[in-house]
Amino acid sequence: MSRFVWSPEYELGIEVIDHQHQRIIEYINQIYDARSRAAAQDSLAAILANLVDYTLSHFAFEEALLEEVDYPELSEHQLTHQHFAKLIGAMKTRFDRGEAIAEELATILQHWLIDHIMSDDQQYAPLVKQRLLGIQPDQQQSWVQQAVSRYFQ
Ligand SMILES: [Fe+2]
């Protein structure tokens, strides 16, 4: 595996979500970069905590967005987020036990995120664009800003 390089094919065309996905990829790359550093356990613990925190905020934001547009597959989408939370929880347990999981974790996260973006997220993109992006730009901007400040610190 190698560093995760963002590609335009991963874009949903929903700027706020695309930006959040790119931030998650930066965290995954930080894990990858820390894999072979001596004494990496401490910095890895901090990166992992940031990744989990940011990703869960992203999920909450995305779910609020899907609720806002009455996305009919919201509960299925939430399930995929819950699976991810379980997966990362299991990896964190192994990490806490002292296992060297950085490279494996970065690989798993890369695959999970790409799969999620290319299937689950692409599925909701047309409806969000039609219902949210179809409204007046200033109304849309205020919904996005309020939701960002609600879900991200
Ligand atoms: Fe999602």
Short mmCIF file of C-alpha atoms and ligand atoms in Angstrom, two decimals:
data_model
loop_
_atom_site.label_atom_id
_atom_site.label_comp_id
_atom_site.label_asym_id
_atom_site.label_seq_id
_atom_site.Cartn_x
_atom_site.Cartn_y
_atom_site.Cartn_z
CA MET A 1 0.00 0.00 0.00
CA SER A 2 1.00 3.62 -0.31
CA ARG A 3 -0.21 7.04 0.72
CA PHE A 4 -3.80 7.79 -0.17
CA VAL A 5 -4.04 10.20 -3.07
CA TRP A 6 -7.33 12.03 -3.51
CA SER A 7 -8.79 11.74 -6.98
CA PRO A 8 -11.61 13.77 -8.59
CA GLU A 9 -13.56 10.54 -9.12
CA TYR A 10 -14.14 10.44 -5.32
CA GLU A 11 -15.92 13.79 -5.40
CA LEU A 12 -19.65 13.81 -4.71
CA GLY A 13 -19.95 17.38 -5.93
CA ILE A 14 -21.14 18.43 -2.45
CA GLU A 15 -18.34 20.70 -1.36
CA VAL A 16 -18.74 20.45 2.39
CA ILE A 17 -18.78 16.63 2.31
CA ASP A 18 -15.90 16.38 -0.18
CA HIS A 19 -13.85 18.60 2.10
CA GLN A 20 -14.59 16.38 5.12
CA HIS A 21 -13.67 13.23 3.18
CA GLN A 22 -10.35 14.83 2.24
CA ARG A 23 -9.66 15.62 5.90
CA ILE A 24 -10.31 11.97 6.81
CA ILE A 25 -7.85 10.92 4.10
CA GLU A 26 -5.24 13.26 5.63
CA TYR A 27 -5.65 11.47 8.96
CA ILE A 28 -5.33 8.08 7.28
CA ASN A 29 -2.11 9.28 5.62
CA GLN A 30 -0.80 10.46 8.98
CA ILE A 31 -1.33 6.93 10.30
CA TYR A 32 0.48 5.55 7.27
CA ASP A 33 3.37 8.01 7.74
CA ALA A 34 3.69 7.09 11.42
CA ARG A 35 3.86 3.33 10.71
CA SER A 36 7.64 3.00 10.70
CA ARG A 37 8.65 5.86 12.96
CA ALA A 38 10.49 4.89 16.12
CA ALA A 39 8.45 5.62 19.24
CA ALA A 40 5.44 6.01 17.00
CA GLN A 41 2.98 4.57 19.51
CA ASP A 42 2.40 7.89 21.26
CA SER A 43 1.94 9.95 18.14
CA LEU A 44 -0.16 7.18 16.66
CA ALA A 45 -2.44 7.22 19.69
CA ALA A 46 -3.02 10.95 19.16
CA ILE A 47 -3.63 10.57 15.42
CA LEU A 48 -6.01 7.69 16.02
CA ALA A 49 -7.97 9.72 18.58
CA ASN A 50 -8.22 12.62 16.12
CA LEU A 51 -9.27 10.34 13.29
CA VAL A 52 -12.02 8.71 15.37
CA ASP A 53 -13.23 12.04 16.69
CA TYR A 54 -13.29 13.72 13.29
CA THR A 55 -14.87 10.75 11.52
CA LEU A 56 -17.67 10.40 14.07
CA SER A 57 -18.39 14.13 13.72
CA HIS A 58 -18.45 13.69 9.95
CA PHE A 59 -20.92 10.81 10.27
CA ALA A 60 -23.20 12.85 12.54
CA PHE A 61 -23.03 15.76 10.10
CA GLU A 62 -23.77 13.51 7.13
CA GLU A 63 -26.69 11.83 8.89
CA ALA A 64 -28.17 15.24 9.76
CA LEU A 65 -27.81 16.25 6.13
CA LEU A 66 -29.55 13.06 4.97
CA GLU A 67 -32.33 13.64 7.48
CA GLU A 68 -32.71 17.20 6.24
CA VAL A 69 -33.33 16.00 2.68
CA ASP A 70 -35.53 13.02 3.76
CA TYR A 71 -33.15 10.46 2.32
CA PRO A 72 -35.14 7.18 2.21
CA GLU A 73 -32.10 4.93 2.89
CA LEU A 74 -30.96 6.86 5.94
CA SER A 75 -31.19 3.93 8.36
CA GLU A 76 -29.17 1.67 6.01
CA HIS A 77 -26.61 4.40 5.70
CA GLN A 78 -26.43 4.78 9.47
CA LEU A 79 -25.76 1.03 9.74
CA THR A 80 -22.68 1.33 7.53
CA HIS A 81 -21.44 4.10 9.83
CA GLN A 82 -22.05 1.88 12.86
CA HIS A 83 -20.10 -0.95 11.23
CA PHE A 84 -17.22 1.41 10.73
CA ALA A 85 -17.34 2.52 14.37
CA LYS A 86 -17.18 -1.16 15.44
CA LEU A 87 -14.32 -1.88 13.08
CA ILE A 88 -12.27 1.01 14.35
CA GLY A 89 -13.13 0.14 17.96
CA ALA A 90 -11.75 -3.39 17.42
CA MET A 91 -8.57 -1.97 15.86
CA LYS A 92 -8.18 0.44 18.76
CA THR A 93 -8.40 -2.45 21.25
CA ARG A 94 -5.55 -4.22 19.42
CA PHE A 95 -3.56 -0.99 19.33
CA ASP A 96 -4.05 -0.49 23.07
CA ARG A 97 -2.71 -4.01 23.64
CA GLY A 98 0.51 -2.91 21.98
CA GLU A 99 0.08 -4.53 18.57
CA ALA A 100 1.78 -2.76 15.65
CA ILE A 101 -1.31 -2.20 13.56
CA ALA A 102 -0.56 1.13 11.82
CA GLU A 103 -0.02 -0.16 8.30
CA GLU A 104 -2.88 -2.67 8.47
CA LEU A 105 -5.14 0.03 9.89
CA ALA A 106 -4.25 2.54 7.18
CA THR A 107 -4.95 -0.10 4.50
CA ILE A 108 -8.30 -1.08 6.01
CA LEU A 109 -9.36 2.54 6.38
CA GLN A 110 -8.37 3.39 2.81
CA HIS A 111 -10.44 0.53 1.44
CA TRP A 112 -13.39 1.19 3.71
CA LEU A 113 -13.52 4.89 2.90
CA ILE A 114 -13.19 4.44 -0.87
CA ASP A 115 -15.88 1.75 -0.88
CA HIS A 116 -18.13 3.90 1.28
CA ILE A 117 -17.69 7.01 -0.85
CA MET A 118 -18.03 5.20 -4.17
CA SER A 119 -21.15 3.23 -3.22
CA ASP A 120 -23.07 4.46 -0.16
CA ASP A 121 -22.22 8.15 -0.46
CA GLN A 122 -22.57 8.33 -4.25
CA GLN A 123 -26.07 6.93 -3.78
CA TYR A 124 -27.30 9.88 -1.74
CA ALA A 125 -25.44 12.56 -3.72
CA PRO A 126 -28.13 13.21 -6.38
CA LEU A 127 -30.89 13.72 -3.80
CA VAL A 128 -28.79 16.02 -1.63
CA LYS A 129 -27.77 18.06 -4.65
CA GLN A 130 -31.35 18.32 -5.82
CA ARG A 131 -32.93 19.12 -2.45
CA LEU A 132 -30.26 21.02 -0.57
CA LEU A 133 -28.24 22.57 -3.32
CA GLY A 134 -31.44 23.41 -5.17
CA ILE A 135 -32.46 25.92 -2.50
CA GLN A 136 -31.22 29.50 -2.39
CA PRO A 137 -27.45 29.68 -1.88
CA ASP A 138 -27.78 31.86 1.25
CA GLN A 139 -30.29 29.46 2.89
CA GLN A 140 -28.10 26.51 1.98
CA GLN A 141 -25.03 28.25 3.38
CA SER A 142 -26.73 28.94 6.68
CA TRP A 143 -27.88 25.31 7.07
CA VAL A 144 -24.37 24.04 6.32
CA GLN A 145 -22.73 26.53 8.70
CA GLN A 146 -25.11 25.71 11.54
CA ALA A 147 -24.62 21.98 11.05
CA VAL A 148 -20.83 22.31 10.90
CA SER A 149 -20.73 24.21 14.17
CA ARG A 150 -23.14 21.71 15.74
CA TYR A 151 -21.10 18.61 14.85
CA PHE A 152 -17.50 19.85 14.72
CA GLN A 153 -15.71 21.64 17.53
FE FE B 1 -21.46 8.02 4.90
#
